[in-house]
PDB file of C-alpha atoms in Angstrom:
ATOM      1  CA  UNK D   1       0.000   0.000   0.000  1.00  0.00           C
ATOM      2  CA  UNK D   2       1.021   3.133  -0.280  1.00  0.00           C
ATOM      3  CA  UNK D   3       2.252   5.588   2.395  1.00  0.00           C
ATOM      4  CA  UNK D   4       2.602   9.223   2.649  1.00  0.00           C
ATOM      5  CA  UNK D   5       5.353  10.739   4.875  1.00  0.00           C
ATOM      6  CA  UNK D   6       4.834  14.965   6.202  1.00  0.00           C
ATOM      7  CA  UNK D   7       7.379  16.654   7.315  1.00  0.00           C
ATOM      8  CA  UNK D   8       8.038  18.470   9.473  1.00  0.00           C
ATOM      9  CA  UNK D   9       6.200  17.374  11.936  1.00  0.00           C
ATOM     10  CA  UNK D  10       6.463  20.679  13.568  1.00  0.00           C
ATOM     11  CA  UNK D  11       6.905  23.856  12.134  1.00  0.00           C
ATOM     12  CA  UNK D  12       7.262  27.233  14.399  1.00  0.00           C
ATOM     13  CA  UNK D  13       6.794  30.246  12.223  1.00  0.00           C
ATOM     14  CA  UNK D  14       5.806  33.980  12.957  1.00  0.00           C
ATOM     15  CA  UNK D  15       2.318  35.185  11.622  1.00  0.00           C
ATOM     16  CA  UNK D  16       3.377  37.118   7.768  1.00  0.00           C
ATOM     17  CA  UNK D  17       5.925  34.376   7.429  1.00  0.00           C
ATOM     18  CA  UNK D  18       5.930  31.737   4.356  1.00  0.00           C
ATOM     19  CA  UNK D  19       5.151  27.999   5.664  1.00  0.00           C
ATOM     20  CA  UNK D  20       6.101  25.199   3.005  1.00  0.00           C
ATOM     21  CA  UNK D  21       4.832  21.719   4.241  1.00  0.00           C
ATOM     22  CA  UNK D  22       6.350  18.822   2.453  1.00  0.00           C
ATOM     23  CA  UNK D  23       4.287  14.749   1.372  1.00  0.00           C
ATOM     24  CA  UNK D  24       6.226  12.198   0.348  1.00  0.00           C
ATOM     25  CA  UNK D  25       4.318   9.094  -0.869  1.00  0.00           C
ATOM     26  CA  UNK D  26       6.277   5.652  -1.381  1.00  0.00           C
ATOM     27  CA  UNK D  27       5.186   5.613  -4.659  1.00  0.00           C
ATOM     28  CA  UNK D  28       3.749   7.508  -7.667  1.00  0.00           C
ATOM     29  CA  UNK D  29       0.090   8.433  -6.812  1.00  0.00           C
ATOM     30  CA  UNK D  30       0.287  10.655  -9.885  1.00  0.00           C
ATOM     31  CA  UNK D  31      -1.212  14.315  -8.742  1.00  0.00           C
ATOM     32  CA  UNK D  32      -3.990  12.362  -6.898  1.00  0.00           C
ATOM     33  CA  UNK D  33      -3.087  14.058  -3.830  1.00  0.00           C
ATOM     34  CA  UNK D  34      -5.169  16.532  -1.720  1.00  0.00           C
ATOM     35  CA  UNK D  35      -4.493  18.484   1.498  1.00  0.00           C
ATOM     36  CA  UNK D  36      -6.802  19.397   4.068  1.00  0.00           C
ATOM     37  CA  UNK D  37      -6.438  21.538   7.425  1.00  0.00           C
ATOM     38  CA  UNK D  38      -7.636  20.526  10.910  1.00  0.00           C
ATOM     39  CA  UNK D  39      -8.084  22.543  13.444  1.00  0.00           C
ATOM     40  CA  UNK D  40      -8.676  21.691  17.510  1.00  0.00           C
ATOM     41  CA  UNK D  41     -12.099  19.971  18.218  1.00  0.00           C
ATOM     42  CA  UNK D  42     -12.852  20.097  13.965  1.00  0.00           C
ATOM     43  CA  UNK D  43     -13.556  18.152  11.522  1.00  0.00           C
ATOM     44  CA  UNK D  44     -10.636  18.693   8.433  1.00  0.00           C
ATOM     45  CA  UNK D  45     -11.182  20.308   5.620  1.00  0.00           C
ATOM     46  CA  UNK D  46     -10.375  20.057   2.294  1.00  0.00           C
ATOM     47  CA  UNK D  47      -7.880  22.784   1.267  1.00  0.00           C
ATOM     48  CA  UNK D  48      -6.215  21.308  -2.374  1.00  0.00           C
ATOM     49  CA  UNK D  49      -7.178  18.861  -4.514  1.00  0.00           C
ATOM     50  CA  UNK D  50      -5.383  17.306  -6.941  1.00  0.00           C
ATOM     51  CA  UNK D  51      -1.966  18.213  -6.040  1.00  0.00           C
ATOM     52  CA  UNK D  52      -2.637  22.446  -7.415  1.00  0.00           C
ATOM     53  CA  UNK D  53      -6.203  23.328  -7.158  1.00  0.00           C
ATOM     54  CA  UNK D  54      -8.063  25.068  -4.686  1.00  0.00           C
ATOM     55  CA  UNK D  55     -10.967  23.794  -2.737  1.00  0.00           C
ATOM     56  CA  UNK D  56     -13.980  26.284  -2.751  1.00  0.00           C
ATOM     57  CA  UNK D  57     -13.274  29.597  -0.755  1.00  0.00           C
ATOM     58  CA  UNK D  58      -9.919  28.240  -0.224  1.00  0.00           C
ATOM     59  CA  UNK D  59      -7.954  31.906   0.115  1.00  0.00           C
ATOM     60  CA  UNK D  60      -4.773  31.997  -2.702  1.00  0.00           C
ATOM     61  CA  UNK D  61      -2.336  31.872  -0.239  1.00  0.00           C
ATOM     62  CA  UNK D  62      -2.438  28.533  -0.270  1.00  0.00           C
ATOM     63  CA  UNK D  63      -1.150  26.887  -3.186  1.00  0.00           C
ATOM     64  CA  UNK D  64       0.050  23.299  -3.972  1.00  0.00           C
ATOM     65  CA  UNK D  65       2.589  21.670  -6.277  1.00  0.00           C
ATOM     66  CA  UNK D  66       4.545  18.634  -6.922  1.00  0.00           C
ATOM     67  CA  UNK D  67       3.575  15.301  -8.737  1.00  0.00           C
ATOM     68  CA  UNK D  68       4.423  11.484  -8.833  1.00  0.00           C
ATOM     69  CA  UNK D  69       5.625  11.048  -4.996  1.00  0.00           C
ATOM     70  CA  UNK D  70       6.938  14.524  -3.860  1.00  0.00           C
ATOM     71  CA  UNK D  71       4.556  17.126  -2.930  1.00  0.00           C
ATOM     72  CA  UNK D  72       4.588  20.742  -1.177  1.00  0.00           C
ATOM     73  CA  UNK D  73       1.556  22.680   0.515  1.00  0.00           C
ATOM     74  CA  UNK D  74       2.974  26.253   0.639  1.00  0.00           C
ATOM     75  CA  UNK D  75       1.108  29.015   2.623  1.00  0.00           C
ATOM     76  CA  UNK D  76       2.412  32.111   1.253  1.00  0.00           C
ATOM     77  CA  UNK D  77       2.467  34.799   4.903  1.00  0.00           C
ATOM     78  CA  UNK D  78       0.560  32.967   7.601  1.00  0.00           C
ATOM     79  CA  UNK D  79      -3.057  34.563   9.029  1.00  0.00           C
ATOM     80  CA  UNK D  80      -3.196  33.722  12.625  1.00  0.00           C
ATOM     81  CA  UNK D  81      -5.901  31.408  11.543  1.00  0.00           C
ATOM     82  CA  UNK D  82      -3.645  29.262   9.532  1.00  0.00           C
ATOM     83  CA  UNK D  83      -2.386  27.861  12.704  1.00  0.00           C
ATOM     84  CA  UNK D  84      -3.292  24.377  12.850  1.00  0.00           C
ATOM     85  CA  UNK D  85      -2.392  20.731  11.484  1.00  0.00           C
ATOM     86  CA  UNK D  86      -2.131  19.508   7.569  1.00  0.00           C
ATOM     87  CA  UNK D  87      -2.580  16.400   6.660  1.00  0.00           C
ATOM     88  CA  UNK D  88      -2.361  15.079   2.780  1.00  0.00           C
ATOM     89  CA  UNK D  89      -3.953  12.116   1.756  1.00  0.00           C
ATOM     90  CA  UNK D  90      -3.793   9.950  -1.666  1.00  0.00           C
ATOM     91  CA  UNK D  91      -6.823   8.296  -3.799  1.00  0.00           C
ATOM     92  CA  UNK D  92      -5.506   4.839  -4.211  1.00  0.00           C
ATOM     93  CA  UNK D  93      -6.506   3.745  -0.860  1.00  0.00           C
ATOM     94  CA  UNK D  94      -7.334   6.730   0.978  1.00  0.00           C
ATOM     95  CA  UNK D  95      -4.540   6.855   3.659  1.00  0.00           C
ATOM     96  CA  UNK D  96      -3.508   9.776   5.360  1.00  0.00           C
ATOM     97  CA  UNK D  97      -0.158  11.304   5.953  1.00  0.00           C
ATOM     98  CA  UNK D  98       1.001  11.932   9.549  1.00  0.00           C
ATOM     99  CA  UNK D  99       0.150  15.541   9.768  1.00  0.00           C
ATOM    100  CA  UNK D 100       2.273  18.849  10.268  1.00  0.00           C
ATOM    101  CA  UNK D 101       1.638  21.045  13.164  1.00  0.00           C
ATOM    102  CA  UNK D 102       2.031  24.671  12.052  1.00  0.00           C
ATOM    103  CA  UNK D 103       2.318  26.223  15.050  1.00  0.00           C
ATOM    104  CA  UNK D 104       2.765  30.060  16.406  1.00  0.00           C
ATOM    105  CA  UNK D 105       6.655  30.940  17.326  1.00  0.00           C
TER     106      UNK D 105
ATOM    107  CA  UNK N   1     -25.831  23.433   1.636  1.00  0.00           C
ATOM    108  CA  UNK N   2     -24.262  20.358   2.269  1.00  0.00           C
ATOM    109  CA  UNK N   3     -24.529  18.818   5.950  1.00  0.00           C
ATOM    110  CA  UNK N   4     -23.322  15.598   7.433  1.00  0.00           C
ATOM    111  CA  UNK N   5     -24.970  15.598  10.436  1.00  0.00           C
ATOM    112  CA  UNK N   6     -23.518  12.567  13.022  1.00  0.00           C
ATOM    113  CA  UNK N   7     -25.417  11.024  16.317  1.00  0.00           C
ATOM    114  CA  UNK N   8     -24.033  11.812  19.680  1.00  0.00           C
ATOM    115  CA  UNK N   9     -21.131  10.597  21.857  1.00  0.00           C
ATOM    116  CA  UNK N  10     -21.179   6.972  23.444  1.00  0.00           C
ATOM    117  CA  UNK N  11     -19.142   5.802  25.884  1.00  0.00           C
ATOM    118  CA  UNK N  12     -18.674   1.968  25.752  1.00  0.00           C
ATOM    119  CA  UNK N  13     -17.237  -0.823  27.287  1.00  0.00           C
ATOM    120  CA  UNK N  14     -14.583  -2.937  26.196  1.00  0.00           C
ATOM    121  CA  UNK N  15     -16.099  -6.214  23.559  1.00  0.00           C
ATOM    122  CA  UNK N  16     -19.360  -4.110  22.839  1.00  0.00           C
ATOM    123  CA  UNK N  17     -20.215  -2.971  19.180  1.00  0.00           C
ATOM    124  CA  UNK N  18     -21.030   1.212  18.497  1.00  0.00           C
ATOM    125  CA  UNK N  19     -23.179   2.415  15.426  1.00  0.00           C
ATOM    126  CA  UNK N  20     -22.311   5.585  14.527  1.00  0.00           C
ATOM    127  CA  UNK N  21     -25.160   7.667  12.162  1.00  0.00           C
ATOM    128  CA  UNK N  22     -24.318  10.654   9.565  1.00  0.00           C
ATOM    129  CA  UNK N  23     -27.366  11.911   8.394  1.00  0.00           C
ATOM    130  CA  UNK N  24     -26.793  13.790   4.915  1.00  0.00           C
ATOM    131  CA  UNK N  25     -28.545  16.868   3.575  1.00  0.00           C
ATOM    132  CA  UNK N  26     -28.295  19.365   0.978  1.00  0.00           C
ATOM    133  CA  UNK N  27     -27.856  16.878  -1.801  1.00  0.00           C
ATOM    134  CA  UNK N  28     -29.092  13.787  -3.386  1.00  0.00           C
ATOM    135  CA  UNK N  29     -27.770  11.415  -1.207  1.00  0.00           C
ATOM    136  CA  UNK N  30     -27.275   7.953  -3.527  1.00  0.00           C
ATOM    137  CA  UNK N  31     -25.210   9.820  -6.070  1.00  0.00           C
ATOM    138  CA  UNK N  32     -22.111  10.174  -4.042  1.00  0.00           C
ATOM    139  CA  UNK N  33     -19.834   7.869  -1.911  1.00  0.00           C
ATOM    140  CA  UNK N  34     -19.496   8.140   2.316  1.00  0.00           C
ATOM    141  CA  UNK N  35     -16.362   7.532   4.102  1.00  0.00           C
ATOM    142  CA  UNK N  36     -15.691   6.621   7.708  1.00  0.00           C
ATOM    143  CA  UNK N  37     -12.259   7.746   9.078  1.00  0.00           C
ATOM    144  CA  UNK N  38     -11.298   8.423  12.403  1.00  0.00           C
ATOM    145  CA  UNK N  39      -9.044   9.984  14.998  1.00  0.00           C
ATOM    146  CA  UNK N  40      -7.544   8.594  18.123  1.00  0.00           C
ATOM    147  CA  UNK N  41      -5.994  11.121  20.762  1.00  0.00           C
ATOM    148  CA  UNK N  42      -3.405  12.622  19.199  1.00  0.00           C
ATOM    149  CA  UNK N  43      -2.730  10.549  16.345  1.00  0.00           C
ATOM    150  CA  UNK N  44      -3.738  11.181  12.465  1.00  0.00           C
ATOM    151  CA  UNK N  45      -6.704  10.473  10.252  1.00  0.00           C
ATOM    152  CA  UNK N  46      -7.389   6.627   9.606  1.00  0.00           C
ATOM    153  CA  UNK N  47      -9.662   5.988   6.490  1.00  0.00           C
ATOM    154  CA  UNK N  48     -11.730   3.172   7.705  1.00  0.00           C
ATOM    155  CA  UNK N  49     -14.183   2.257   4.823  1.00  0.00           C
ATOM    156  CA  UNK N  50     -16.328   3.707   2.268  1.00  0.00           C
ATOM    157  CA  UNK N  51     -20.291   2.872   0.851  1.00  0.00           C
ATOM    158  CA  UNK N  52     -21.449   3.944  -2.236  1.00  0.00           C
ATOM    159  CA  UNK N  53     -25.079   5.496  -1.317  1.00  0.00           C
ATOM    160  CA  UNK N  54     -26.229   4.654  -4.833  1.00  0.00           C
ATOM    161  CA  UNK N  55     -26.067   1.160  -4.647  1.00  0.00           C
ATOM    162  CA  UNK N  56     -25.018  -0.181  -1.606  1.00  0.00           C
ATOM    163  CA  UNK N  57     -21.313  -1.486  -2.188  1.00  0.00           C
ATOM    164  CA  UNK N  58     -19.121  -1.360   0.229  1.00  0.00           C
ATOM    165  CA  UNK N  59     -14.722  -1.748   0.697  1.00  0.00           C
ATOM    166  CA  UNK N  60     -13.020  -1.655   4.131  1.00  0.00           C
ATOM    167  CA  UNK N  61      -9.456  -0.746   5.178  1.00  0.00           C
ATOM    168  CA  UNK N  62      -7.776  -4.275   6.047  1.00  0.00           C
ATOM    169  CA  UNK N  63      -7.471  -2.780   9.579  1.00  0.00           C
ATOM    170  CA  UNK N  64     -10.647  -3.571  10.422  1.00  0.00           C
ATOM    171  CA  UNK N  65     -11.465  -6.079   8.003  1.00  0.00           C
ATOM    172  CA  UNK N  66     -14.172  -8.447   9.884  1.00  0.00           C
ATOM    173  CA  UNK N  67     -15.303  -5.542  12.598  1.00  0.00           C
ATOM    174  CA  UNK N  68     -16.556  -2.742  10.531  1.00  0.00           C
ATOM    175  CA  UNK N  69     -19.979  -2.719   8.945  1.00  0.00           C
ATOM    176  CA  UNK N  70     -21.060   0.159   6.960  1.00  0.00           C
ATOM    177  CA  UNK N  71     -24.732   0.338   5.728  1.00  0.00           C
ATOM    178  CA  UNK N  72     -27.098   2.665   4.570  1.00  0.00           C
ATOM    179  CA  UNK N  73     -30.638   4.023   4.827  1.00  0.00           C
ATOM    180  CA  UNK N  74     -31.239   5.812   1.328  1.00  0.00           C
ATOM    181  CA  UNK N  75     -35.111   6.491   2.727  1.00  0.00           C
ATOM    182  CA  UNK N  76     -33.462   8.298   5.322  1.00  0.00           C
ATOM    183  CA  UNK N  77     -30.521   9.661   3.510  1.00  0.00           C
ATOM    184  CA  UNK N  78     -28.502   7.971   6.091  1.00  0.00           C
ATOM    185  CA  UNK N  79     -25.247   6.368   6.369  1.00  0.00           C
ATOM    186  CA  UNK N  80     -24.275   4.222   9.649  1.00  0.00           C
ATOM    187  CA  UNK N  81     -20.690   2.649  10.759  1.00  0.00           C
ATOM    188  CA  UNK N  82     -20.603  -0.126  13.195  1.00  0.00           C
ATOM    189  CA  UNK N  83     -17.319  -1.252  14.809  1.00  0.00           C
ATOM    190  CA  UNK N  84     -17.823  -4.529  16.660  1.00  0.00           C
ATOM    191  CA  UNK N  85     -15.803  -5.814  19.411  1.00  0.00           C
ATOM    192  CA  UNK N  86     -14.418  -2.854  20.749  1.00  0.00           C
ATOM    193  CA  UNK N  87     -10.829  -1.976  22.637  1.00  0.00           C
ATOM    194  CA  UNK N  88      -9.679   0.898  24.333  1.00  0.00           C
ATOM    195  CA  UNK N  89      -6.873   1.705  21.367  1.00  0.00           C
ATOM    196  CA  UNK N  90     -10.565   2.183  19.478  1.00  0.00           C
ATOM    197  CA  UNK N  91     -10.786   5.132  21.253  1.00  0.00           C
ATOM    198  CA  UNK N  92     -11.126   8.224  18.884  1.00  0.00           C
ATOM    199  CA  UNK N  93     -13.378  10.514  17.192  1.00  0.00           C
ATOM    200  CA  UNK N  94     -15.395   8.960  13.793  1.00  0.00           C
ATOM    201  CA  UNK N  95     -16.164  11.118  11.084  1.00  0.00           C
ATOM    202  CA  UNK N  96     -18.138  10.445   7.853  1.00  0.00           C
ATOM    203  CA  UNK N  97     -17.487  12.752   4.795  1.00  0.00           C
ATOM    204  CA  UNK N  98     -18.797  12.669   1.425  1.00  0.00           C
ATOM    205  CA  UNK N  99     -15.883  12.010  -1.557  1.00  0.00           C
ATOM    206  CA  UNK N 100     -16.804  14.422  -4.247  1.00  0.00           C
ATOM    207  CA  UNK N 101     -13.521  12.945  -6.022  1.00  0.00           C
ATOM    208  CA  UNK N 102     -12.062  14.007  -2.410  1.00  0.00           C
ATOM    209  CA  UNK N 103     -13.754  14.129   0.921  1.00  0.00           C
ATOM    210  CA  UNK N 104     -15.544  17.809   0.362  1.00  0.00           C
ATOM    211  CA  UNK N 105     -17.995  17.756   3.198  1.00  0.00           C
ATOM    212  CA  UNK N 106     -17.389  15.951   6.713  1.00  0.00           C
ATOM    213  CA  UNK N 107     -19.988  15.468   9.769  1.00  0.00           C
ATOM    214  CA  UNK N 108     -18.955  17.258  13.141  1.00  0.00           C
ATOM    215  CA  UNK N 109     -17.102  13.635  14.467  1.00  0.00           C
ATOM    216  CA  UNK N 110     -18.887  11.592  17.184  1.00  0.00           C
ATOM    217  CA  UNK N 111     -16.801  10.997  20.074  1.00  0.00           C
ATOM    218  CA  UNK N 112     -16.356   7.071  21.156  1.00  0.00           C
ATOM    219  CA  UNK N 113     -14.640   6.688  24.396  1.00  0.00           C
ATOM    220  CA  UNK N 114     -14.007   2.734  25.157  1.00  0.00           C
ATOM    221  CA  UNK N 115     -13.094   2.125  28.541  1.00  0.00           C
ATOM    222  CA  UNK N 116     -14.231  -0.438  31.345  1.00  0.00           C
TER     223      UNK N 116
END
């Protein structure tokens, strides 16, 4: 099966700063790859789709890239409510990274 | 608008089953496919198993092959997860959400606490 790796786990940044989040999957999963955003006591939610495109009333700051197994989420300058975890997942069978806290430094 | 409304918290006991309910609304229910994944303390999302509303077929994650059952009521535009035989490391929060190619819409989570 395949696996997707985040890393950082962690990332510290200041509030205008540039966050790039990075998904490694053990195999090609094509740009079937999607990244969502969970905050405390909430349900995700979908943030990219398809390695590049934006989810509905997704703000532009967020933008994705990559393709076969290497994949970044980049936030361009943080909003205090981009504080939270990201997780990506892949279509073939629906598994889940580990996540990356983005948290405030 | 899309809602994925899920039933309430239950605590349970170590060997007993849970049925979990995520009422959909806002959409015609049998033309898309609900997911189960959940969330134990701490850890990241586990996809658990899928039903297509339409017509009833079902796949599970090999996880829980043989202790997850997920059916639906299309009358009631209702999809239900049952995890059988539970253990305390089945402690989490379950979600449903709705794959519109991805998982577009999710219920509120429904808290399962499994402890003696």
């Amino acid at each position: 099966e395949i696996v997707l790796t985040q890393s950082p786990a962690t990332l510290s940044l200041s509030p205008g700063e540039r966050a790039t989040l990075s998904c490694r999957a053990s195999q090609s999963v094509r740009n079937y790859l999607a990244w969502y955003q969970q905050k405390p006591g909430q349900a995700p939610r979908l943030l990219i789709h398809d390695t590049s495109n934006r989810a509905t009333g997704i703000p532009a700051r967020f933008s994705g890239s990559g393709s076969g197994t290497d994949f970044t989420l980049t936030i361009s300058s943080l909003e205090p409510e981009d504080f939270a975890v990201y997780y990506c997942q892949q279509r073939s069978n629906w598994l889940f990274g580990g996540g990356t806290k983005v948290e405030i430094k | 608008q899309v809602q994925l409304v899920q039933s309430g918290a239950e605590v349970k006991k170590p060997g007993a089953s849970v049925k979990v309910s995520c009422k959909a609304s806002g959409y015609t229910f049998t033309t898309y496919t609900i997911h189960w994944v959940r969330q134990a303390p701490g850890q990241r999302l586990e996809w658990m198993g899928w039903i297509d509303a339409g017509n009833g077929n079902t796949k599970y994650s090999q996880n829980f092959q043989g202790r997850v059952t997920i059916t639906r009521d299309t009358s009631a535009s209702t999809a239900y997860m049952q995890l059988s035989s539970l253990r305390s490391e089945d402690t989490a929060v379950y979600y449903c959400a709705r794959e519109n190619r991805w998982f577009d819409s999710w219920g509120q989570g429904t808290l399962v606490p499994v402890s003696s």
